[in-house]
PDB file of C-alpha atoms and ligand atoms in Angstrom:
ATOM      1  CA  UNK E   1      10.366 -11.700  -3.214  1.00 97.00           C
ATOM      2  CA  UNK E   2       6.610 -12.140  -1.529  1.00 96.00           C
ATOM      3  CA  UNK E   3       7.257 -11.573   1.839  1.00 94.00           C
ATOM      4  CA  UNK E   4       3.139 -11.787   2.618  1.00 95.00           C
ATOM      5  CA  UNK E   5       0.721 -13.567   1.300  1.00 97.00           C
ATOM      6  CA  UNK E   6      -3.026 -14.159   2.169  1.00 96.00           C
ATOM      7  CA  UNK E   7      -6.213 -15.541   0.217  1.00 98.00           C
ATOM      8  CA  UNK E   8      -9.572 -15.640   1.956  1.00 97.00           C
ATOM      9  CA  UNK E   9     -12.351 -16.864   0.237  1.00 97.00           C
ATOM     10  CA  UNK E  10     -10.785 -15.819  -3.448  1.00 97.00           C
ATOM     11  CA  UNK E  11      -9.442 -12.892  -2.659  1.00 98.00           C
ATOM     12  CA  UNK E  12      -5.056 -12.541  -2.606  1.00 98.00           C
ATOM     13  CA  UNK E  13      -3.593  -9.955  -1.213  1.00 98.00           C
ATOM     14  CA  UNK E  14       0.231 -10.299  -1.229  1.00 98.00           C
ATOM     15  CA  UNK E  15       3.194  -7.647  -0.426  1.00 98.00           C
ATOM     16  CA  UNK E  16       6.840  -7.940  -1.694  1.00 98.00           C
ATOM     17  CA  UNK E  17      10.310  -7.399   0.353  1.00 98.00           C
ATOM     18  CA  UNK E  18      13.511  -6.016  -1.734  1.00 98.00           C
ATOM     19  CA  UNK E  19      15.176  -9.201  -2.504  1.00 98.00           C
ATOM     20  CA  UNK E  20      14.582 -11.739  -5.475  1.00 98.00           C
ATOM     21  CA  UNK E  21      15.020  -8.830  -8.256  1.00 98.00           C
ATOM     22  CA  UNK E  22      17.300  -7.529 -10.773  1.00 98.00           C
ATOM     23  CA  UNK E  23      18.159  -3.753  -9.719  1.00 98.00           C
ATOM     24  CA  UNK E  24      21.062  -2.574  -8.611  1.00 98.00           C
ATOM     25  CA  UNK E  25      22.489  -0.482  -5.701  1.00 97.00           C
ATOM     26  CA  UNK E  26      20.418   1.839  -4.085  1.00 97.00           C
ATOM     27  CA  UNK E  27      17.560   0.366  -5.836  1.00 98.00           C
ATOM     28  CA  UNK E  28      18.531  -3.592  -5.233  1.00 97.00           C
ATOM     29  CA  UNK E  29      16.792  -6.362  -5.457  1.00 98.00           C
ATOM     30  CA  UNK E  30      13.390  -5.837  -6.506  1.00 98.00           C
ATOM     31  CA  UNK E  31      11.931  -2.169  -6.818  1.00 98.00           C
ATOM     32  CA  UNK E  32       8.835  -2.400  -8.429  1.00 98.00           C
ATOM     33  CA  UNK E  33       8.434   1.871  -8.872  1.00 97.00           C
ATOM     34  CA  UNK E  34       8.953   3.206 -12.039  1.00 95.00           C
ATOM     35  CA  UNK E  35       9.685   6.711 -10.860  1.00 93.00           C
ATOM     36  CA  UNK E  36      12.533   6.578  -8.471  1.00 96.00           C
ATOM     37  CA  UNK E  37      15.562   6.643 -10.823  1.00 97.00           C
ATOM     38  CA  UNK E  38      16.234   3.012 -11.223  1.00 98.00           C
ATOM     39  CA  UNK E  39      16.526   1.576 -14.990  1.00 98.00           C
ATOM     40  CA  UNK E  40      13.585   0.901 -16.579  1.00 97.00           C
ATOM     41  CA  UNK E  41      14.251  -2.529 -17.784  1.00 98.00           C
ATOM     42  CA  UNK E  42      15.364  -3.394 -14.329  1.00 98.00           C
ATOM     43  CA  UNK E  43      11.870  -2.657 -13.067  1.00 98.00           C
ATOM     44  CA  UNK E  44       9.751  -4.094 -16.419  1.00 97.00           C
ATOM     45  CA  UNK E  45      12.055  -7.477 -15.132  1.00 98.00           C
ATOM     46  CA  UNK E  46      11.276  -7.415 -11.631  1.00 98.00           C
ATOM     47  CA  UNK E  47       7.192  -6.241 -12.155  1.00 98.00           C
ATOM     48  CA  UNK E  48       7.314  -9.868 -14.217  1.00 98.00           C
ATOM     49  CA  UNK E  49       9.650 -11.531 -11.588  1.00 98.00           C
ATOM     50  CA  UNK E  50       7.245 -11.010  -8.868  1.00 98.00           C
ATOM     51  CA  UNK E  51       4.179 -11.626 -10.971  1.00 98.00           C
ATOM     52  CA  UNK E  52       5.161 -15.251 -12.157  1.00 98.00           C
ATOM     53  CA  UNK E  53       5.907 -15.412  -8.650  1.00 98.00           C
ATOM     54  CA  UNK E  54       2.790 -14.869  -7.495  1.00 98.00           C
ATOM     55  CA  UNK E  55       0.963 -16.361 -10.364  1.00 97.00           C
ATOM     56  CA  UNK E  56      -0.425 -13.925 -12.102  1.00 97.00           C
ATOM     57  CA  UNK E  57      -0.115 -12.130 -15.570  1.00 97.00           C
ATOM     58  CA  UNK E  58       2.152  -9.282 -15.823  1.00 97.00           C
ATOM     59  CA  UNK E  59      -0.192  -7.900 -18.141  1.00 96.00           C
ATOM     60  CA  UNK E  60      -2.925  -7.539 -16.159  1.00 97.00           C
ATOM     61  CA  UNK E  61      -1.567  -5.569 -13.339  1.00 98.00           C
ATOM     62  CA  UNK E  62      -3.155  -2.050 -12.815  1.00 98.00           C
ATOM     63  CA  UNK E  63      -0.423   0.516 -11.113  1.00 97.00           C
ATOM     64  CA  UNK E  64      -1.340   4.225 -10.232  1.00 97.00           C
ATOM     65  CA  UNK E  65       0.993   7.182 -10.583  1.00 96.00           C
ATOM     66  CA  UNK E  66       0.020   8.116  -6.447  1.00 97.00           C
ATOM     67  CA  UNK E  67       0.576  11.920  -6.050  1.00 97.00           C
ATOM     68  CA  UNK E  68      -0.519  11.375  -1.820  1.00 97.00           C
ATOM     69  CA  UNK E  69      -4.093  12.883  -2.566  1.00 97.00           C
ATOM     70  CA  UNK E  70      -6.907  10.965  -2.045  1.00 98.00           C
ATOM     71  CA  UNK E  71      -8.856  10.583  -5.674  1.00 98.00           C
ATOM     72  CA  UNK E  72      -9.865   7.127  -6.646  1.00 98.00           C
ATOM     73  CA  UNK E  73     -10.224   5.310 -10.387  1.00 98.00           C
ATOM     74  CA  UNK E  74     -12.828   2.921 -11.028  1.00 98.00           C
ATOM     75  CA  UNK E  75     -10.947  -0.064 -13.356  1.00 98.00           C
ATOM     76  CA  UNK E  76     -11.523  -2.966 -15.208  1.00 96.00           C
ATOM     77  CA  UNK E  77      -8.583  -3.382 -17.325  1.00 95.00           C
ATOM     78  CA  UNK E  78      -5.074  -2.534 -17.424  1.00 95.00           C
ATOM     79  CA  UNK E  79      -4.091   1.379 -18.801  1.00 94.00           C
ATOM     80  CA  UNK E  80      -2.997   1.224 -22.093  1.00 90.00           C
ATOM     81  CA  UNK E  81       0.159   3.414 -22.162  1.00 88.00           C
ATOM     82  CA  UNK E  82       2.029   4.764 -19.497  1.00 85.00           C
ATOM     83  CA  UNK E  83       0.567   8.489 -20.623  1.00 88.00           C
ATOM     84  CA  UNK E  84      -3.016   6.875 -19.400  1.00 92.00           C
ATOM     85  CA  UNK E  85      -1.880   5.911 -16.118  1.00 95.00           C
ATOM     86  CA  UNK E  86      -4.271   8.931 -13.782  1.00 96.00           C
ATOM     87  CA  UNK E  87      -2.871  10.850 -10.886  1.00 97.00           C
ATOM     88  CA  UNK E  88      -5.044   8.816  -7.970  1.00 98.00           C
ATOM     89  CA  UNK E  89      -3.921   6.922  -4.772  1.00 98.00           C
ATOM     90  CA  UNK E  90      -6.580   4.414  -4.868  1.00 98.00           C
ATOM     91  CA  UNK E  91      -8.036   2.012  -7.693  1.00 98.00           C
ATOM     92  CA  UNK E  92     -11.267  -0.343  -6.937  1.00 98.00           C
ATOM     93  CA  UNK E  93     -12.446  -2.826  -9.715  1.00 98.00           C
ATOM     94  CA  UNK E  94     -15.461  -4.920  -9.828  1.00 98.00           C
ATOM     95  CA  UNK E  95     -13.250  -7.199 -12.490  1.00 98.00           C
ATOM     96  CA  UNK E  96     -12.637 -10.257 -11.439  1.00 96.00           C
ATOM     97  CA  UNK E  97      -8.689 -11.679 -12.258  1.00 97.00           C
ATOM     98  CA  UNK E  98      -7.507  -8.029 -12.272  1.00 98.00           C
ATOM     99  CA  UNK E  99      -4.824  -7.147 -10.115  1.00 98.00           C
ATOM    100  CA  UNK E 100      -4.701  -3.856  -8.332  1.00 98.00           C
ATOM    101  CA  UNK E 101      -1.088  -2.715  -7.197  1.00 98.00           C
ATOM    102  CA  UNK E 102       0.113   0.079  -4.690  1.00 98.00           C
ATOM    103  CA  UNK E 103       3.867   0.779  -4.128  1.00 98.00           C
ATOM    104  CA  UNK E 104       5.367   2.003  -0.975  1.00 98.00           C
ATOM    105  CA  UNK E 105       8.426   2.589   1.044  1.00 98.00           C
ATOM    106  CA  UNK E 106       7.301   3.362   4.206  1.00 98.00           C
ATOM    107  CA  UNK E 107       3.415   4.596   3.199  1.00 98.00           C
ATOM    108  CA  UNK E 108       0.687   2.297   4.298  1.00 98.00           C
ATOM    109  CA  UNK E 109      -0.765  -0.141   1.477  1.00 98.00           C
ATOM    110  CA  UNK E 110      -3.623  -0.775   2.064  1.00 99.00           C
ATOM    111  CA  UNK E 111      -5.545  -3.864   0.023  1.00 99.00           C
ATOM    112  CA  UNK E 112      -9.853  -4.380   0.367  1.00 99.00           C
ATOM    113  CA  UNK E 113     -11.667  -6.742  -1.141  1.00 98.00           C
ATOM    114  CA  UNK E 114     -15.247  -7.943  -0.562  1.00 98.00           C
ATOM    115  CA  UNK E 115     -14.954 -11.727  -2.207  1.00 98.00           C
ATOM    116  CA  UNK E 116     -18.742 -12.001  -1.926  1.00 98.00           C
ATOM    117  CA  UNK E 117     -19.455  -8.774  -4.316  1.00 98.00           C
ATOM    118  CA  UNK E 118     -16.088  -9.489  -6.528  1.00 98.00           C
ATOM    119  CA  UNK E 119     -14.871  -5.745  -5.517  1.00 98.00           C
ATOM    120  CA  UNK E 120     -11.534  -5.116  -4.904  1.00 98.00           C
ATOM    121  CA  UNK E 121      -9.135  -2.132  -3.906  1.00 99.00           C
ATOM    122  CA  UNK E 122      -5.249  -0.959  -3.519  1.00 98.00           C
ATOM    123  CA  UNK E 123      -4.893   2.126  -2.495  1.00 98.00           C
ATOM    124  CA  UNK E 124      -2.019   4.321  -0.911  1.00 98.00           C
ATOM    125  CA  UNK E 125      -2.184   5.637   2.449  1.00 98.00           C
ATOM    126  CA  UNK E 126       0.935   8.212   3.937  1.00 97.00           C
ATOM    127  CA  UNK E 127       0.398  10.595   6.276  1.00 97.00           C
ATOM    128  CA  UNK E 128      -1.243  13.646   3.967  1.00 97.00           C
ATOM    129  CA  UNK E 129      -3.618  10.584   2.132  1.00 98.00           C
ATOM    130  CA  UNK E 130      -5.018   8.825   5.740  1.00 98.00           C
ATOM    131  CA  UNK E 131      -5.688  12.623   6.542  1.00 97.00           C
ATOM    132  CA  UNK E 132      -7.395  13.604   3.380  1.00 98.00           C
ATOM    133  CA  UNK E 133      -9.437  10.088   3.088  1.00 98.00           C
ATOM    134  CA  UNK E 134      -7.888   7.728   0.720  1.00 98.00           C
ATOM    135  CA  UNK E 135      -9.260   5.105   2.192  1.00 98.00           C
ATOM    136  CA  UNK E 136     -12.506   6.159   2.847  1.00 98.00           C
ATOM    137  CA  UNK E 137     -12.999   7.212  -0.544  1.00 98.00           C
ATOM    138  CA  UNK E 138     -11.617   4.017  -1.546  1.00 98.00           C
ATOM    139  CA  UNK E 139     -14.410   2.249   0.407  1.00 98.00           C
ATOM    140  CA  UNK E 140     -17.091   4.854  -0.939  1.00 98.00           C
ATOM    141  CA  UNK E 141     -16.333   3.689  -4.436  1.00 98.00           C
ATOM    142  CA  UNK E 142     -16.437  -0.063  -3.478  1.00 98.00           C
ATOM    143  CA  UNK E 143     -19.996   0.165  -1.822  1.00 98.00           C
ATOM    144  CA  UNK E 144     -21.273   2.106  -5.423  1.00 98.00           C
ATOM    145  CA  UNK E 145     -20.041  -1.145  -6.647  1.00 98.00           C
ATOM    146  CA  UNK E 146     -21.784  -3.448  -4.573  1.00 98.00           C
ATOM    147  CA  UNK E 147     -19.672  -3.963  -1.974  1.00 98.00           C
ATOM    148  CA  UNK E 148     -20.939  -4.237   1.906  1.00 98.00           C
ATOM    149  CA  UNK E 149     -17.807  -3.177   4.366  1.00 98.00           C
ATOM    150  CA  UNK E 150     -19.102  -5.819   6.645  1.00 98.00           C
ATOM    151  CA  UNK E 151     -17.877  -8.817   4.040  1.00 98.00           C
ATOM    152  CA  UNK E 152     -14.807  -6.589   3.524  1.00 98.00           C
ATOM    153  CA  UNK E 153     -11.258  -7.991   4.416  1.00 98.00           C
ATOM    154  CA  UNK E 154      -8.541  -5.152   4.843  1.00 98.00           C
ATOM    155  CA  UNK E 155      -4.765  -5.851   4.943  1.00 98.00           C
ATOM    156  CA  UNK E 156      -2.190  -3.409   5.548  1.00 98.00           C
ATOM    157  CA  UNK E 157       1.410  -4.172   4.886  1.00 98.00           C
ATOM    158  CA  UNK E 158       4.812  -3.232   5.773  1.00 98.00           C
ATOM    159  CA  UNK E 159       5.289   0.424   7.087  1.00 98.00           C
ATOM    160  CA  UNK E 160       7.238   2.739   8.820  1.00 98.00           C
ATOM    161  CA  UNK E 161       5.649   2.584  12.315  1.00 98.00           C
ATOM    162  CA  UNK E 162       4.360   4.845  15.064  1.00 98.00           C
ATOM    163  CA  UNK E 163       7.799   4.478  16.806  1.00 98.00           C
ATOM    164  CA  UNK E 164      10.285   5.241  14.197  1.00 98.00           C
ATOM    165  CA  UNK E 165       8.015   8.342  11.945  1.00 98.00           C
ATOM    166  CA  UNK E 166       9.233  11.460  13.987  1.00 98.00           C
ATOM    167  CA  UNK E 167       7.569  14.748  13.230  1.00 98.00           C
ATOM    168  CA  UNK E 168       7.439  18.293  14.605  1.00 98.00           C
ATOM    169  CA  UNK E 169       4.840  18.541  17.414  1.00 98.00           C
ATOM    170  CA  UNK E 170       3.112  20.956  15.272  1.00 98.00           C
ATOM    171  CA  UNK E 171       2.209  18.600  13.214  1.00 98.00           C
ATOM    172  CA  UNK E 172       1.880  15.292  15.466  1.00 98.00           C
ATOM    173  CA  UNK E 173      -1.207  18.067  17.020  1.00 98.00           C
ATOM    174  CA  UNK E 174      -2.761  18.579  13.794  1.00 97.00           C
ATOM    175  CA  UNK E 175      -2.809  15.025  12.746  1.00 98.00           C
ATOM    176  CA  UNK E 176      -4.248  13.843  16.004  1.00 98.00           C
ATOM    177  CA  UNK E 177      -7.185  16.380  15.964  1.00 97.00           C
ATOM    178  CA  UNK E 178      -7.767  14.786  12.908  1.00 96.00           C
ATOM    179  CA  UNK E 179      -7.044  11.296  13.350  1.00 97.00           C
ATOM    180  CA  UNK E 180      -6.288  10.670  17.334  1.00 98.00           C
ATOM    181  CA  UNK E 181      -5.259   6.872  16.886  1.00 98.00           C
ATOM    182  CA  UNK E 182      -2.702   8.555  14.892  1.00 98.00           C
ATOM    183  CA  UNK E 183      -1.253  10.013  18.018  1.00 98.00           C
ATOM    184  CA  UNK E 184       2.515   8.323  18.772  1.00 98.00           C
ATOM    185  CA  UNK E 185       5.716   8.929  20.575  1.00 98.00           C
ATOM    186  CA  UNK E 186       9.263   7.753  19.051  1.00 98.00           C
ATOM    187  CA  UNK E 187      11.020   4.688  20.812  1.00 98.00           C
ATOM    188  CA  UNK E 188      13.451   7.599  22.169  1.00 98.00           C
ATOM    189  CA  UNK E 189      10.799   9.663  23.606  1.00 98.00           C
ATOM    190  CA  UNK E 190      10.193  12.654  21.142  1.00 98.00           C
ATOM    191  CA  UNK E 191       6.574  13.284  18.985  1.00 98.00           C
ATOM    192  CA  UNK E 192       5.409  10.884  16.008  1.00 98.00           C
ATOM    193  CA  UNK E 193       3.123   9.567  14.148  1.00 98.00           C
ATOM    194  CA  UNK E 194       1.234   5.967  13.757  1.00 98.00           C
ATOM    195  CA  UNK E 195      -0.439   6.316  10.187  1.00 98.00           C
ATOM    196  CA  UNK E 196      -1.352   2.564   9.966  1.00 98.00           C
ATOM    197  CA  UNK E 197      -3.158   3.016  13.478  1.00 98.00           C
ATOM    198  CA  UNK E 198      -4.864   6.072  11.699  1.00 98.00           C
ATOM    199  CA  UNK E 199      -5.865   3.896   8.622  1.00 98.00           C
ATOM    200  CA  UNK E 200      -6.987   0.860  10.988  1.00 98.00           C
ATOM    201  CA  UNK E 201      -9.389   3.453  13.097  1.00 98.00           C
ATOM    202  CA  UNK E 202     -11.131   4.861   9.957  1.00 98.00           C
ATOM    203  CA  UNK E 203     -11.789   0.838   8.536  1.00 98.00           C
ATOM    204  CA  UNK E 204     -13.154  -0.018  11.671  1.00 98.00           C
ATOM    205  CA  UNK E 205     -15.593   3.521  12.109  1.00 98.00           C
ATOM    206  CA  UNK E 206     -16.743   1.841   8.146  1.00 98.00           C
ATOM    207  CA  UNK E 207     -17.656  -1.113   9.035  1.00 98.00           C
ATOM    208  CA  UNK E 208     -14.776  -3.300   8.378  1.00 98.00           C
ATOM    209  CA  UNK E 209     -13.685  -5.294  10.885  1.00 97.00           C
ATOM    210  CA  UNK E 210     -11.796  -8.266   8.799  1.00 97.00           C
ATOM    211  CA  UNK E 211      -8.538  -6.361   9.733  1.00 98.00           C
ATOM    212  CA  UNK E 212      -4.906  -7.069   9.592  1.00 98.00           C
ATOM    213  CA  UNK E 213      -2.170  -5.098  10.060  1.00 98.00           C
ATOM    214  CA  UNK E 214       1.607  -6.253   8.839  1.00 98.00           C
ATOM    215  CA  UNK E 215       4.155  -6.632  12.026  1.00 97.00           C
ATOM    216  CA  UNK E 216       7.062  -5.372   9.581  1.00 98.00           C
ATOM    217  CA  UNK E 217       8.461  -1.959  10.541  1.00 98.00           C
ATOM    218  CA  UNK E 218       9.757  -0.654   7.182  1.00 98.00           C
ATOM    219  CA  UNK E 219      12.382   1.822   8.779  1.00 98.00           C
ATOM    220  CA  UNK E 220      13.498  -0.997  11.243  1.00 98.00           C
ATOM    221  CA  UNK E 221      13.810  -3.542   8.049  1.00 98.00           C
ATOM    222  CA  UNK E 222      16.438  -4.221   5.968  1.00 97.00           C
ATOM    223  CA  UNK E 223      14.608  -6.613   3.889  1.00 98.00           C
ATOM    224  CA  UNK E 224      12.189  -3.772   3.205  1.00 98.00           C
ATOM    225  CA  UNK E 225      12.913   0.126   1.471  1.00 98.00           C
ATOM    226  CA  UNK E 226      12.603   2.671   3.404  1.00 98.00           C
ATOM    227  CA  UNK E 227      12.428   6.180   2.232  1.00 97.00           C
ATOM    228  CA  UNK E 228      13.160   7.675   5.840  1.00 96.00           C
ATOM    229  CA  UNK E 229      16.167   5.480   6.228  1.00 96.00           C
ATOM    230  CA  UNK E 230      17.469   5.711   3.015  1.00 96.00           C
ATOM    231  CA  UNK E 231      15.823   8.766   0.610  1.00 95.00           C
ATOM    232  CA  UNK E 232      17.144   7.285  -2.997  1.00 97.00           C
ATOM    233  CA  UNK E 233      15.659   3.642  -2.603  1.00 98.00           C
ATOM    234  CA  UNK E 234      13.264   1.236  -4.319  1.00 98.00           C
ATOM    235  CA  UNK E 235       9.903   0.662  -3.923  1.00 98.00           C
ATOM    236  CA  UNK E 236       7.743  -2.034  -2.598  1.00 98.00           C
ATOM    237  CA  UNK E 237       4.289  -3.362  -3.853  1.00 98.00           C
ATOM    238  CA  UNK E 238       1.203  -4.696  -2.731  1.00 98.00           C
ATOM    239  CA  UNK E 239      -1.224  -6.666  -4.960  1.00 98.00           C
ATOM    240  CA  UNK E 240      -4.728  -7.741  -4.374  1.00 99.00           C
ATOM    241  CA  UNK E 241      -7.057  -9.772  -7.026  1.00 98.00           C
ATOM    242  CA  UNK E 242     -10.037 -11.772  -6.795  1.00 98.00           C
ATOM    243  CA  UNK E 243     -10.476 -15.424  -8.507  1.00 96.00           C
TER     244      UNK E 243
HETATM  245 ZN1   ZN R 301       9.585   1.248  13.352  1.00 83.01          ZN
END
């Protein structure tokens, strides 16, 4: 169910495996996305499964409808309708008790929060966000809410990792001009990419050095979905509130 969990200073961030939920195969146990194909009442049951299980309210969970760009809402309540949900990859909210949620399945989540300014953040990192600034922007929006990056704590969770995410060597080039700590090689020796060590390098130009990254390897996981393993999967989530 939580397979993660951290609080420092009032601020939770948490990340979920696949097991504990009500879905069934390809989707099982516990996909928390509401736009992979699974049944909607399977997912409505497992977003309140892994709330009371981390002790918040269903209710007041804010989701995004992440489109890998790199816009950013400003919250401080949950949408009202599905229709409302936006088309960002980052959220920030300056209201306390208000949980921010990112799903992945082999995309970075990434979850800020400054406990001293009561500003926190989710937002969604793959390859196309870290290069077009997700999480930059994310941090931009922060600061214009008070937030200092030096009091900011970052966690990323599980993702696909800098040996497993083959690409072309086209485009392992024109994400390391971009982002060189993104530069990787496969375990068997042929061009990839390391977007988490991309996300980590732009916190750390900010400011933010309260860093930690998740040791889980989504690909390599079978407690975790992976959309490079398995295409037609579920979704993980990662939540972050402030008391
Ligand atoms: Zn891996």
């Amino acid at each position: 169910m939580i397979g993660q969990r951290d609080t420092v200073s009032g601020a939770h961030f948490a990340f979920t495996d696949r097991w504990g939920g009500v879905s069934a195969v390809p989707y099982e146990e516990l996909n928390l996305g509401g736009a992979v194909g699974d049944d909607p009442g399977a997912v409505g049951a497992n977003r309140e499964l892994a709330a009371k299980s981390l002790g918040i309210d269903p209710a007041r969970v804010v989701w995004m409808n992440q489109v890998h760009g790199a816009d950013v809402a400003v919250v401080d309540g949950p949408w009202g309708s599905a229709a409302e949900i936006p088309a960002v990859d980052a959220v920030v909210t300056a209201r306390r008790g208000l949980a921010l949620a990112v799903l992945t399945a082999d995309c970075v989540p990434v979850l800020l929060a400054d406990p001293v300014a009561g500003v926190a953040a989710a937002a969604h990192a793959g390859r196309p966000g870290m290069l077009k600034g997700v999480v930059p922007a994310a941090v931009r929006a922060m600061r214009s809410l008070g937030a200092d990056p030096a009091r900011i704590v970052a966690r990323t969770g599980p993702a696909v990792c800098g040996r497993c995410y083959e690409v072309p060597d086209a485009m392992r080039a024109e994400v390391a001009a971009a982002e060189p700590a993104a530069h990787a090689e496969t375990s068997w020796g042929t061009p990839a990419v390391d977007v988490c060590a991309g996300v980590h390098a732009q916190l750390e130009r900010l400011g933010v050095r309260d860093r930690q990254q998740s040791p889980v390897c989504t690909r390599e996981s079978d407690d975790h979905f992976s959309y490079r393993r398995n295409r037609t999967t579920g979704r993980l989530a990662g939540y972050v509130w402030l008391d």
